[in-house]
mmCIF file with all atom_site columns, N, CA and C in Angstrom:
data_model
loop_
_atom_site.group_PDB
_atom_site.id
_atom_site.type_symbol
_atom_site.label_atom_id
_atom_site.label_alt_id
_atom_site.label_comp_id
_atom_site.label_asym_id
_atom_site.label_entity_id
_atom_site.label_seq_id
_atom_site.pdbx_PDB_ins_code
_atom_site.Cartn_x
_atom_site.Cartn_y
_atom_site.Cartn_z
_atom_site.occupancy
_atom_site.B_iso_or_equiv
_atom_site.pdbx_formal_charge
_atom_site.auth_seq_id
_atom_site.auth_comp_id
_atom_site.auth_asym_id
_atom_site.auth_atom_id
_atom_site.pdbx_PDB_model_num
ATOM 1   N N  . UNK A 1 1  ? 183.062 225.661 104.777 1.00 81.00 ? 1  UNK A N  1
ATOM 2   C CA . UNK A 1 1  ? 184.486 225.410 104.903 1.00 81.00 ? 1  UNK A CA 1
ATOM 3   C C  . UNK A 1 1  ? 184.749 223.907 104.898 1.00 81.00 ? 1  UNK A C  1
ATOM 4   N N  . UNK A 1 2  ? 186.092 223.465 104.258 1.00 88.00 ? 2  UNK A N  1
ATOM 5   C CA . UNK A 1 2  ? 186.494 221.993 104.097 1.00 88.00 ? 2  UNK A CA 1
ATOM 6   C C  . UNK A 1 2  ? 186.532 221.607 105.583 1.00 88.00 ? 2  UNK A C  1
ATOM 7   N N  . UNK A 1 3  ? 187.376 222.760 106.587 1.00 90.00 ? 3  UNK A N  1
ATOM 8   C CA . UNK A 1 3  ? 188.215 222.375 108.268 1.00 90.00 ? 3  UNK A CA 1
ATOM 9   C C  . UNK A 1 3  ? 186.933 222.960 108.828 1.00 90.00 ? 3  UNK A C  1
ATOM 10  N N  . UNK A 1 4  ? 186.704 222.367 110.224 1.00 91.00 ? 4  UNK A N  1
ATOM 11  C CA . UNK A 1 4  ? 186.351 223.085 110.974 1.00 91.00 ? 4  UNK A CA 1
ATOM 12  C C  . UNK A 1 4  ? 187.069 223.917 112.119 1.00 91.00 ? 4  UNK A C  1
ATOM 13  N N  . UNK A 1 5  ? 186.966 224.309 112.783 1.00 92.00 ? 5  UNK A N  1
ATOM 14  C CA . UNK A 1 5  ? 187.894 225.070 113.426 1.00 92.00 ? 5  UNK A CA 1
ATOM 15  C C  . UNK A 1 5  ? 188.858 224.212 114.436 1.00 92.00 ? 5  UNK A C  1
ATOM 16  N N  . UNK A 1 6  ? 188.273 223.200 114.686 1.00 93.00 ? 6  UNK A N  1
ATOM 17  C CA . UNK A 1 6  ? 189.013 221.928 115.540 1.00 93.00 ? 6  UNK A CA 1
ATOM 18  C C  . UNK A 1 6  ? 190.223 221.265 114.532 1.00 93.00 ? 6  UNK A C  1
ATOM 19  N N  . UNK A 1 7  ? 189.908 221.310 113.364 1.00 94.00 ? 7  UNK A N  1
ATOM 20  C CA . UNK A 1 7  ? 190.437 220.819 112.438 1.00 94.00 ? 7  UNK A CA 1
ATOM 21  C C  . UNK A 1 7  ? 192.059 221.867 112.380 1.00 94.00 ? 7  UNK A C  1
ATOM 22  N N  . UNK A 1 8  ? 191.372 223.096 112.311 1.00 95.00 ? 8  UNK A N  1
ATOM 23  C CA . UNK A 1 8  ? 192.319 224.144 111.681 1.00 95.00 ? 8  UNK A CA 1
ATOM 24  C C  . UNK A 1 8  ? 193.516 224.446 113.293 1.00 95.00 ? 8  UNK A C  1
ATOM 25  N N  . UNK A 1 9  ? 192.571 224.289 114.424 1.00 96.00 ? 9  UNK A N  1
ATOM 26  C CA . UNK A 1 9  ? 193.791 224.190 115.269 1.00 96.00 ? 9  UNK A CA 1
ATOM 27  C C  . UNK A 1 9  ? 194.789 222.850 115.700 1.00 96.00 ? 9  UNK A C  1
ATOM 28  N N  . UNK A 1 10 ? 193.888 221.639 115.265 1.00 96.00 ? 10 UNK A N  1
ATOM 29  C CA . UNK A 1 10 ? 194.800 221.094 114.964 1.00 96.00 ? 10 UNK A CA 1
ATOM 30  C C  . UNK A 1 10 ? 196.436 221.027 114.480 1.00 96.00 ? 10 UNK A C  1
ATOM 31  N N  . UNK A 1 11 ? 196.206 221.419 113.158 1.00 97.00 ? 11 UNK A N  1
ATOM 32  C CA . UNK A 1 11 ? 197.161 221.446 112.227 1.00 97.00 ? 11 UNK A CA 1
ATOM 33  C C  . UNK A 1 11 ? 197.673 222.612 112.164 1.00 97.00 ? 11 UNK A C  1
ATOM 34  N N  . UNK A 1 12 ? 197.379 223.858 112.840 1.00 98.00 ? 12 UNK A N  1
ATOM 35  C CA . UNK A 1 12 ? 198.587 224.894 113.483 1.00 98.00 ? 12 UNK A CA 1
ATOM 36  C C  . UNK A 1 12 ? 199.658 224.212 114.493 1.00 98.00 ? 12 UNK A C  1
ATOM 37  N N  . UNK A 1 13 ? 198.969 223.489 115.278 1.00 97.00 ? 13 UNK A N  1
ATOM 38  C CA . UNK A 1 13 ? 199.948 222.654 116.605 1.00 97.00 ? 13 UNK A CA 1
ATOM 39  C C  . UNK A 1 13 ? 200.895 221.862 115.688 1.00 97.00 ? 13 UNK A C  1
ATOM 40  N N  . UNK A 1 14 ? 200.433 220.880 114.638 1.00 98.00 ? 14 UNK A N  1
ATOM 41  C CA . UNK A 1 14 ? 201.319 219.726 113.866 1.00 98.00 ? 14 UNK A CA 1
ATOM 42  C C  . UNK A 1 14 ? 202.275 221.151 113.075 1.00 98.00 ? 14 UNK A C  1
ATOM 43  N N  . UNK A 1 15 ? 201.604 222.299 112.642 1.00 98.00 ? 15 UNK A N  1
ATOM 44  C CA . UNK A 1 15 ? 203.189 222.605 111.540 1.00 98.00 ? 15 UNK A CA 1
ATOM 45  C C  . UNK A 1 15 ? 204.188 223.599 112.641 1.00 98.00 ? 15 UNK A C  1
ATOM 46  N N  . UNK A 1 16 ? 203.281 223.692 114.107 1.00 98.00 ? 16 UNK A N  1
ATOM 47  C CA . UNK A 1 16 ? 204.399 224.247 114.930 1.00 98.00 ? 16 UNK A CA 1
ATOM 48  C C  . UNK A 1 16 ? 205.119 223.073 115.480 1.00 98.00 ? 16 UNK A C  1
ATOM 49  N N  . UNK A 1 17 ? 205.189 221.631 115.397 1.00 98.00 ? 17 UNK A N  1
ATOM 50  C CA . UNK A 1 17 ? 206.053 220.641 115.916 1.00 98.00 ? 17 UNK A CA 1
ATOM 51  C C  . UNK A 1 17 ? 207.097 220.607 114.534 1.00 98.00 ? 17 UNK A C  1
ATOM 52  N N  . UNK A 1 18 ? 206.130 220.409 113.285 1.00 98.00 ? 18 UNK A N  1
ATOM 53  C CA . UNK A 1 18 ? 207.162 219.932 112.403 1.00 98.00 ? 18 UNK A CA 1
ATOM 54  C C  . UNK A 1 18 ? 208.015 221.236 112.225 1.00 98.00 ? 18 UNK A C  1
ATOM 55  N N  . UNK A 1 19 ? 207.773 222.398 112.684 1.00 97.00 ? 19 UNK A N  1
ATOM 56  C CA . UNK A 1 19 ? 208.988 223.587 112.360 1.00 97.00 ? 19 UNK A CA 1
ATOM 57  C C  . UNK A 1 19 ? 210.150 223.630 113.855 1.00 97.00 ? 19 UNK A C  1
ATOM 58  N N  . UNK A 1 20 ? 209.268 223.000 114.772 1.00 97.00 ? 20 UNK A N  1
ATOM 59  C CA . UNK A 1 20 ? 210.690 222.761 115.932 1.00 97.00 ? 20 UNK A CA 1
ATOM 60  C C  . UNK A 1 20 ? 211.043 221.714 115.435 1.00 97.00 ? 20 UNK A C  1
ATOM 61  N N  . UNK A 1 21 ? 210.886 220.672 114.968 1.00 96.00 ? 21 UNK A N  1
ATOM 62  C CA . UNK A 1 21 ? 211.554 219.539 114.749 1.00 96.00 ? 21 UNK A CA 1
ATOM 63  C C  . UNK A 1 21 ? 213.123 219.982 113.694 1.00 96.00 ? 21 UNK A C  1
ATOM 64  N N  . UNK A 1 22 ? 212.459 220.500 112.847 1.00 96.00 ? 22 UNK A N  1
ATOM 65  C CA . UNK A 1 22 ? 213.374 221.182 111.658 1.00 96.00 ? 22 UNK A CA 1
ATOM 66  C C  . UNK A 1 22 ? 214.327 222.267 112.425 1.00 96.00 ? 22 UNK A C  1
ATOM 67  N N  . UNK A 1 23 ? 213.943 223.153 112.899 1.00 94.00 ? 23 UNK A N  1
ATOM 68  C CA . UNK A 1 23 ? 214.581 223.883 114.132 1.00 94.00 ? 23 UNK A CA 1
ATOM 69  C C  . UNK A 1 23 ? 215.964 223.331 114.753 1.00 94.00 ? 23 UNK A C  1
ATOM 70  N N  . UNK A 1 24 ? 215.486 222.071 115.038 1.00 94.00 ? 24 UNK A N  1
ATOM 71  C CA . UNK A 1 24 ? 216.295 221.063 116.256 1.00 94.00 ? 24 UNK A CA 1
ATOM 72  C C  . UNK A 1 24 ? 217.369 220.715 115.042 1.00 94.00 ? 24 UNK A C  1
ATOM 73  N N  . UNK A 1 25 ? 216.843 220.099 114.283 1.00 93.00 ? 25 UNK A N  1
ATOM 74  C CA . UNK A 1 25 ? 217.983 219.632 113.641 1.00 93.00 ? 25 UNK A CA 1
ATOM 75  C C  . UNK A 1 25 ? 218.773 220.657 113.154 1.00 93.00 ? 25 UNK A C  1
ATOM 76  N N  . UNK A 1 26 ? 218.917 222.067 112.983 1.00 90.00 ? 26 UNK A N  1
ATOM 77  C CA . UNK A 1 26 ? 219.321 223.197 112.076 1.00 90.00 ? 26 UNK A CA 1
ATOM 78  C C  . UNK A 1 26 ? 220.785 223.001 113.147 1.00 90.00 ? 26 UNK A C  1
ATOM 79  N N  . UNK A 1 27 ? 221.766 223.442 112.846 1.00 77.00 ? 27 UNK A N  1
ATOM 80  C CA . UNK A 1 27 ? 222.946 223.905 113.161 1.00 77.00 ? 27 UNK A CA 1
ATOM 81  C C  . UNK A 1 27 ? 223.996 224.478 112.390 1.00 77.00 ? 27 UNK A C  1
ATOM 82  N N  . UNK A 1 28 ? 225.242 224.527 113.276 1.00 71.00 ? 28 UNK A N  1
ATOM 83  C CA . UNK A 1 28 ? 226.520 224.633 112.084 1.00 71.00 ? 28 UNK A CA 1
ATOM 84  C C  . UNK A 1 28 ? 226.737 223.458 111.534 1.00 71.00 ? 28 UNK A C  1
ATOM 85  N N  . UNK A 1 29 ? 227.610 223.974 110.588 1.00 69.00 ? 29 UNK A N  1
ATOM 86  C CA . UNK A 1 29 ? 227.840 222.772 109.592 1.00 69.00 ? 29 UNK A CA 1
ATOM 87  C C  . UNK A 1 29 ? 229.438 222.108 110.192 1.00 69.00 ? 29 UNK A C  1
ATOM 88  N N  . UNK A 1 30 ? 230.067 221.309 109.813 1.00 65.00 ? 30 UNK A N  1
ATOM 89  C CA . UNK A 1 30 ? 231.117 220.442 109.872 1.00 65.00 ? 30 UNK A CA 1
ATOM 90  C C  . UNK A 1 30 ? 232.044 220.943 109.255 1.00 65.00 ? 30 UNK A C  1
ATOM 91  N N  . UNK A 1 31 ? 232.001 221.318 108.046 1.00 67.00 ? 31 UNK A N  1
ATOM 92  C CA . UNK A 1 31 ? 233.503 222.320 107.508 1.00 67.00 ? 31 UNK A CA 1
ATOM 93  C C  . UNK A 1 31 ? 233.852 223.773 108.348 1.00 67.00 ? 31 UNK A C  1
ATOM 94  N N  . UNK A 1 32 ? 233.914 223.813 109.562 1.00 63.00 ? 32 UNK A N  1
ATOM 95  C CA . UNK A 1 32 ? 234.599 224.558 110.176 1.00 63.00 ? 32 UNK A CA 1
ATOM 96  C C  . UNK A 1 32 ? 236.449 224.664 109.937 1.00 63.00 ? 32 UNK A C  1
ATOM 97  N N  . UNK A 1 33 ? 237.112 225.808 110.035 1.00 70.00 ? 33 UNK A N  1
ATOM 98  C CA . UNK A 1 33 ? 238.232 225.859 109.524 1.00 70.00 ? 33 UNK A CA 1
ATOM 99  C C  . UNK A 1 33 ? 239.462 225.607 110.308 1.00 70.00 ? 33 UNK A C  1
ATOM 100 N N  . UNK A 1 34 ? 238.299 225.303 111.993 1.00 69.00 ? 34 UNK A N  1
ATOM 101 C CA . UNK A 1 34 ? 239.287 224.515 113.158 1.00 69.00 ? 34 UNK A CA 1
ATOM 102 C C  . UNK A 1 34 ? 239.102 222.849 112.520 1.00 69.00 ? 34 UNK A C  1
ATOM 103 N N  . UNK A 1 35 ? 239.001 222.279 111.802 1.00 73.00 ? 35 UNK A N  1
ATOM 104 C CA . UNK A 1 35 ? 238.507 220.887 111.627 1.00 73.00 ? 35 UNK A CA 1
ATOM 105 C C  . UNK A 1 35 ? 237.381 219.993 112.116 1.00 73.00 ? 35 UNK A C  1
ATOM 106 N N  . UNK A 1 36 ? 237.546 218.967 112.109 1.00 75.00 ? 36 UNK A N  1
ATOM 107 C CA . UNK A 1 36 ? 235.700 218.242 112.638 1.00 75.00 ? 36 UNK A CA 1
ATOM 108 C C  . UNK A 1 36 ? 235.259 218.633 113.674 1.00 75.00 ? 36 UNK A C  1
ATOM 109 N N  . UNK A 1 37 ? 233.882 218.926 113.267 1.00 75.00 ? 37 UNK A N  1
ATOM 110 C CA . UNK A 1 37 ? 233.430 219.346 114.334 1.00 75.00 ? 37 UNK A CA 1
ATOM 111 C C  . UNK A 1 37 ? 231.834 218.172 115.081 1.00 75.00 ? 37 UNK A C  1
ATOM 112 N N  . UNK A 1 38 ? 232.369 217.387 116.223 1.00 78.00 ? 38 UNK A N  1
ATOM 113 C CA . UNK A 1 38 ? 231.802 216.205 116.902 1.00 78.00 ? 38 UNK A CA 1
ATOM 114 C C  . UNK A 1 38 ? 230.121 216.791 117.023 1.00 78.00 ? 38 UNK A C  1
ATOM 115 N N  . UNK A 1 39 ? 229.264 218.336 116.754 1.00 80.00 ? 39 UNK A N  1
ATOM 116 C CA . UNK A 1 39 ? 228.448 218.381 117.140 1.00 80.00 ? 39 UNK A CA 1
ATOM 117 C C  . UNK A 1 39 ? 227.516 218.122 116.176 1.00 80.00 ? 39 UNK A C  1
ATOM 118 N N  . UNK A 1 40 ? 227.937 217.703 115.024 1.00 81.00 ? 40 UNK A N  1
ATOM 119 C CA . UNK A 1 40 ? 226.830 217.599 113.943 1.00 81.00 ? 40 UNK A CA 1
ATOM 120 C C  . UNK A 1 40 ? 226.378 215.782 114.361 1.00 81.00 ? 40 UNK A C  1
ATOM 121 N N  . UNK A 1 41 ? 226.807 215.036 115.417 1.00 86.00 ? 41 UNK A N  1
ATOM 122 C CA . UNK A 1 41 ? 226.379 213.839 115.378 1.00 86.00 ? 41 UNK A CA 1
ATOM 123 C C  . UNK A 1 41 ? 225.763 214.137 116.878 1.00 86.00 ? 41 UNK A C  1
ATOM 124 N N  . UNK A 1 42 ? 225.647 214.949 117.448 1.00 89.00 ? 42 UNK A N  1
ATOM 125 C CA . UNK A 1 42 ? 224.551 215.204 119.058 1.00 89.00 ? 42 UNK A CA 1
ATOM 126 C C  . UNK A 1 42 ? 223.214 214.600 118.898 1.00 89.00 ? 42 UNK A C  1
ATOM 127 N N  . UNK A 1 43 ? 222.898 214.233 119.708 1.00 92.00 ? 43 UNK A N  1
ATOM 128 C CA . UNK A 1 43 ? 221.310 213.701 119.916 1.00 92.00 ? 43 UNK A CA 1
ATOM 129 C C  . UNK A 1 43 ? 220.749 214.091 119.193 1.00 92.00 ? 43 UNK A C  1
ATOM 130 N N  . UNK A 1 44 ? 220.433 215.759 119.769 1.00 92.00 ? 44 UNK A N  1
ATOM 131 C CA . UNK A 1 44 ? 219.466 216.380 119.751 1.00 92.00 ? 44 UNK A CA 1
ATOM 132 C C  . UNK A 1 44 ? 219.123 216.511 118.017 1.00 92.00 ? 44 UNK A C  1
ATOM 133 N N  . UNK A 1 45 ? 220.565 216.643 117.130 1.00 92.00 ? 45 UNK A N  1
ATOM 134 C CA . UNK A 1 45 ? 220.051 216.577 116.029 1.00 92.00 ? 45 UNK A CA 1
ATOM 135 C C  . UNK A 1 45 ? 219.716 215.419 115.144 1.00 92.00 ? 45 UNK A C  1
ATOM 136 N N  . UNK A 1 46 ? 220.302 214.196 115.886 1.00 94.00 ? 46 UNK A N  1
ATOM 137 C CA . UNK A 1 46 ? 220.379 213.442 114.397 1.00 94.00 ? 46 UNK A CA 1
ATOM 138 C C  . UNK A 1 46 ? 218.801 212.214 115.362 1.00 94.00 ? 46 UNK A C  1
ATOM 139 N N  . UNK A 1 47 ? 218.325 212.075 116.722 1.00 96.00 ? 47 UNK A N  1
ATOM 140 C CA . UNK A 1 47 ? 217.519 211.918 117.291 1.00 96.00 ? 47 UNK A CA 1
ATOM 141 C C  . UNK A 1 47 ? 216.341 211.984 117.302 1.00 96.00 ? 47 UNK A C  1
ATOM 142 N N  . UNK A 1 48 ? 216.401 213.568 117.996 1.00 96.00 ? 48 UNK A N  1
ATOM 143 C CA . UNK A 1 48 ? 215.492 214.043 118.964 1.00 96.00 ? 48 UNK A CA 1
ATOM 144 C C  . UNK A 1 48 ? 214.349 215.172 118.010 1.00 96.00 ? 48 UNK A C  1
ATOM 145 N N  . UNK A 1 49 ? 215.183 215.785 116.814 1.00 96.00 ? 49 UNK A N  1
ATOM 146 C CA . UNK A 1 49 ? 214.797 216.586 116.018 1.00 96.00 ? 49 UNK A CA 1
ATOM 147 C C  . UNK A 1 49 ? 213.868 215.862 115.085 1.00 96.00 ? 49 UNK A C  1
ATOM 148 N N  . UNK A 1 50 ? 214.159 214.859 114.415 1.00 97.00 ? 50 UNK A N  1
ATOM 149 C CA . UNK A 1 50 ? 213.923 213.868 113.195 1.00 97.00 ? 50 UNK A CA 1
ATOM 150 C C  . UNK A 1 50 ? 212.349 213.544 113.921 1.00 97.00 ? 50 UNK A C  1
ATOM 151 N N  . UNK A 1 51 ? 212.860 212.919 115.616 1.00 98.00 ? 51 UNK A N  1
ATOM 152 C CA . UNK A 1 51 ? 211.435 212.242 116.021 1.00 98.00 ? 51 UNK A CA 1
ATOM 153 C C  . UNK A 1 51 ? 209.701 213.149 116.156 1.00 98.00 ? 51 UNK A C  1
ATOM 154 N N  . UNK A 1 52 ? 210.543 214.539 116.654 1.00 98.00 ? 52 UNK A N  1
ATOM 155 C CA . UNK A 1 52 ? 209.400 215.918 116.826 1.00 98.00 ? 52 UNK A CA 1
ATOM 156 C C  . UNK A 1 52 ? 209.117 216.136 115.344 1.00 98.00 ? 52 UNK A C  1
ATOM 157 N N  . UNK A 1 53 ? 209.721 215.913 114.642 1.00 97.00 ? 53 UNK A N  1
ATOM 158 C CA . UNK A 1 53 ? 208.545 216.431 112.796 1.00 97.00 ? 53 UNK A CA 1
ATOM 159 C C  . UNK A 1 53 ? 208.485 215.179 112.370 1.00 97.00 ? 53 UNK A C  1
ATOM 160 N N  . UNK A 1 54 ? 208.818 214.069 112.534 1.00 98.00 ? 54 UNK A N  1
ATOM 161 C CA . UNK A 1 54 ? 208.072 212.683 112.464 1.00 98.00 ? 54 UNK A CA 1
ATOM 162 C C  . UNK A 1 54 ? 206.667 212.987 113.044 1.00 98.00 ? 54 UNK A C  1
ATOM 163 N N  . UNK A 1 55 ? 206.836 213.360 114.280 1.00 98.00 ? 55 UNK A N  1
ATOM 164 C CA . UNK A 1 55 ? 204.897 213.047 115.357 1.00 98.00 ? 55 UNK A CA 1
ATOM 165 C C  . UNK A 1 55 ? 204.231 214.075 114.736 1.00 98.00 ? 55 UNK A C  1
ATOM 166 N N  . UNK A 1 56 ? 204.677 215.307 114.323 1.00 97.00 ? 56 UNK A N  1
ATOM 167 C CA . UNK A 1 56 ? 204.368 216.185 113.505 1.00 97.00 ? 56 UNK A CA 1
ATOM 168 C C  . UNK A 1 56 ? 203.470 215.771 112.474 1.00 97.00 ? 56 UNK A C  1
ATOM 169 N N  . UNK A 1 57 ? 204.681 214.809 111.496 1.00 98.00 ? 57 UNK A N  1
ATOM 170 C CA . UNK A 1 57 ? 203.373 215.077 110.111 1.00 98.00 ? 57 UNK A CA 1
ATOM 171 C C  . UNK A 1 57 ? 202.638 213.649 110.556 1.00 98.00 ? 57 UNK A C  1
ATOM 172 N N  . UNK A 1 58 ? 202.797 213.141 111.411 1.00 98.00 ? 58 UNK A N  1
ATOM 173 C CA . UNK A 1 58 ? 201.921 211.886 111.853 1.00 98.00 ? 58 UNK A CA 1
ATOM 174 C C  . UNK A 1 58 ? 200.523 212.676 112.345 1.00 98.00 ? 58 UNK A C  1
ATOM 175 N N  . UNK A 1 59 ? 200.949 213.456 113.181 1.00 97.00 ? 59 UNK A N  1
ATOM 176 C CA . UNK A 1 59 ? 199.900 213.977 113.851 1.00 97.00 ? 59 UNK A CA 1
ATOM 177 C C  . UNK A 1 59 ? 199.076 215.027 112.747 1.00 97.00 ? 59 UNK A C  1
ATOM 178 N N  . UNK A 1 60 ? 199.708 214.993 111.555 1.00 97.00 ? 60 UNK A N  1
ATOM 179 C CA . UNK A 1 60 ? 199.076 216.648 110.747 1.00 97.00 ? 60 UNK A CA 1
ATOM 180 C C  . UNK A 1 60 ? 198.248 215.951 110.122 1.00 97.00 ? 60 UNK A C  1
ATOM 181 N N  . UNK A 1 61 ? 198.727 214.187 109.824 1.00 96.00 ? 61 UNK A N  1
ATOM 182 C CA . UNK A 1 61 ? 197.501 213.792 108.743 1.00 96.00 ? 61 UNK A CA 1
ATOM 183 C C  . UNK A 1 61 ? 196.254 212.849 109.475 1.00 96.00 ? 61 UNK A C  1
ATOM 184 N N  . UNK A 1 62 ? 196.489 213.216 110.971 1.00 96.00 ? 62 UNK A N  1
ATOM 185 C CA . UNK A 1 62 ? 194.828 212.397 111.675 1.00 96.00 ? 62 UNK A CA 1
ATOM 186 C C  . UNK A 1 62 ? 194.577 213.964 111.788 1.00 96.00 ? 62 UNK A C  1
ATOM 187 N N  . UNK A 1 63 ? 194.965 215.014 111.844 1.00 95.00 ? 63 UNK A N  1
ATOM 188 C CA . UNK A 1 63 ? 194.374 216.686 112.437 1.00 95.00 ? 63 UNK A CA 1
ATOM 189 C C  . UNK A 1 63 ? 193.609 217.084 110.800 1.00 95.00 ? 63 UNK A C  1
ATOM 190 N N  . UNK A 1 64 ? 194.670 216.367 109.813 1.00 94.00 ? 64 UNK A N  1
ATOM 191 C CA . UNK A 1 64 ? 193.170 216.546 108.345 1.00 94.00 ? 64 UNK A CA 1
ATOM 192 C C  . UNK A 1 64 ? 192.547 215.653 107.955 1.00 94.00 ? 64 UNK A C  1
ATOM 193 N N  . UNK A 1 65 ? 191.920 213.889 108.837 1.00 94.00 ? 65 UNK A N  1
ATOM 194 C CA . UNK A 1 65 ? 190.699 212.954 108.526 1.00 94.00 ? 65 UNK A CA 1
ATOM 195 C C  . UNK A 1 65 ? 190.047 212.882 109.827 1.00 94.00 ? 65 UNK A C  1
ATOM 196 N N  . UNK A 1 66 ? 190.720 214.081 110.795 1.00 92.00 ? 66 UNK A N  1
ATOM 197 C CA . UNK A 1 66 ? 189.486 214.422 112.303 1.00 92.00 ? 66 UNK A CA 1
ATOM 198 C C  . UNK A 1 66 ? 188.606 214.760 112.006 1.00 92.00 ? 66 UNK A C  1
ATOM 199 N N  . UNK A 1 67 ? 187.142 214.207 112.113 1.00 89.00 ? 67 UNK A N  1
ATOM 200 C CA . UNK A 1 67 ? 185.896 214.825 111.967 1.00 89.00 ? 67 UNK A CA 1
ATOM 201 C C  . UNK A 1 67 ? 184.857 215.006 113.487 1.00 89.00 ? 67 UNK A C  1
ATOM 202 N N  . UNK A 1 68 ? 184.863 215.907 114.136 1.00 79.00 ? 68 UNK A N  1
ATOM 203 C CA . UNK A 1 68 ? 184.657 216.246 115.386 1.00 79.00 ? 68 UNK A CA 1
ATOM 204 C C  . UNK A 1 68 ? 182.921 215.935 115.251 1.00 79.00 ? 68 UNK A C  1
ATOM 205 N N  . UNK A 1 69 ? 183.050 215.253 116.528 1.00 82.00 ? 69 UNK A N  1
ATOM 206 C CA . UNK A 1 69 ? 181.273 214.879 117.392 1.00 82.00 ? 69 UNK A CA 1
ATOM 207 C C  . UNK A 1 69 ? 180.946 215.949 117.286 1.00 82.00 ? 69 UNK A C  1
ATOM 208 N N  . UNK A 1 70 ? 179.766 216.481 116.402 1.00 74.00 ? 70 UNK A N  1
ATOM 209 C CA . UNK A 1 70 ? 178.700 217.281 116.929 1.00 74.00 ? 70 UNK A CA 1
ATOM 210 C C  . UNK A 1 70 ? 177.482 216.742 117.913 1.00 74.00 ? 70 UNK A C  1
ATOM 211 N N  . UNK A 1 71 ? 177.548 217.692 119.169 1.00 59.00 ? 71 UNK A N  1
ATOM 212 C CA . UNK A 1 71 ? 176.012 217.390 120.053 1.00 59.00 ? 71 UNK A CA 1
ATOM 213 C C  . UNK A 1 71 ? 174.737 217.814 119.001 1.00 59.00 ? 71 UNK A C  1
ATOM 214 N N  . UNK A 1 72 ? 173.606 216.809 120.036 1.00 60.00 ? 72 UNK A N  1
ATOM 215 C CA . UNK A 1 72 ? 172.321 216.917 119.871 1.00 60.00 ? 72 UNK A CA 1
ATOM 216 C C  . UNK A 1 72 ? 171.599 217.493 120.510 1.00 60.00 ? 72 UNK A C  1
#
């Protein structure tokens, strides 16, 4: 195998951050038919979401050039 298994759980953890990250940012949209709607500029999306699948694919591409200590 290319991964070893350290490898492969790695990068389950990085594409479960980068899918909350994407998550976070998901909402309604702004053309609501009451007019603007102030929540498409909240933290959480334009922030907090962006930063969790940022560390994500940061973290996905050291989880595929990790090469784990084998003992002697």
């Amino acid at each position: 195998m290319i991964f070893s298994k350290t490898n492969l759980l790695m990068m389950a953890g990085c594409l479960c951050l980068i899918i909350l990250g994407f998550i976070l940012m998901g909402g309604s949209s702004s053309s609501i038919e009451t007019g603007f709607n102030p929540d498409i500029f909240s933290t959480r999306r334009i922030v907090v979401g962006p930063a969790i699948a940022f560390l994500g694919f940061l973290l996905m591409a050291f989880a595929i050039i990790y090469t784990p200590r084998h003992k002697k």
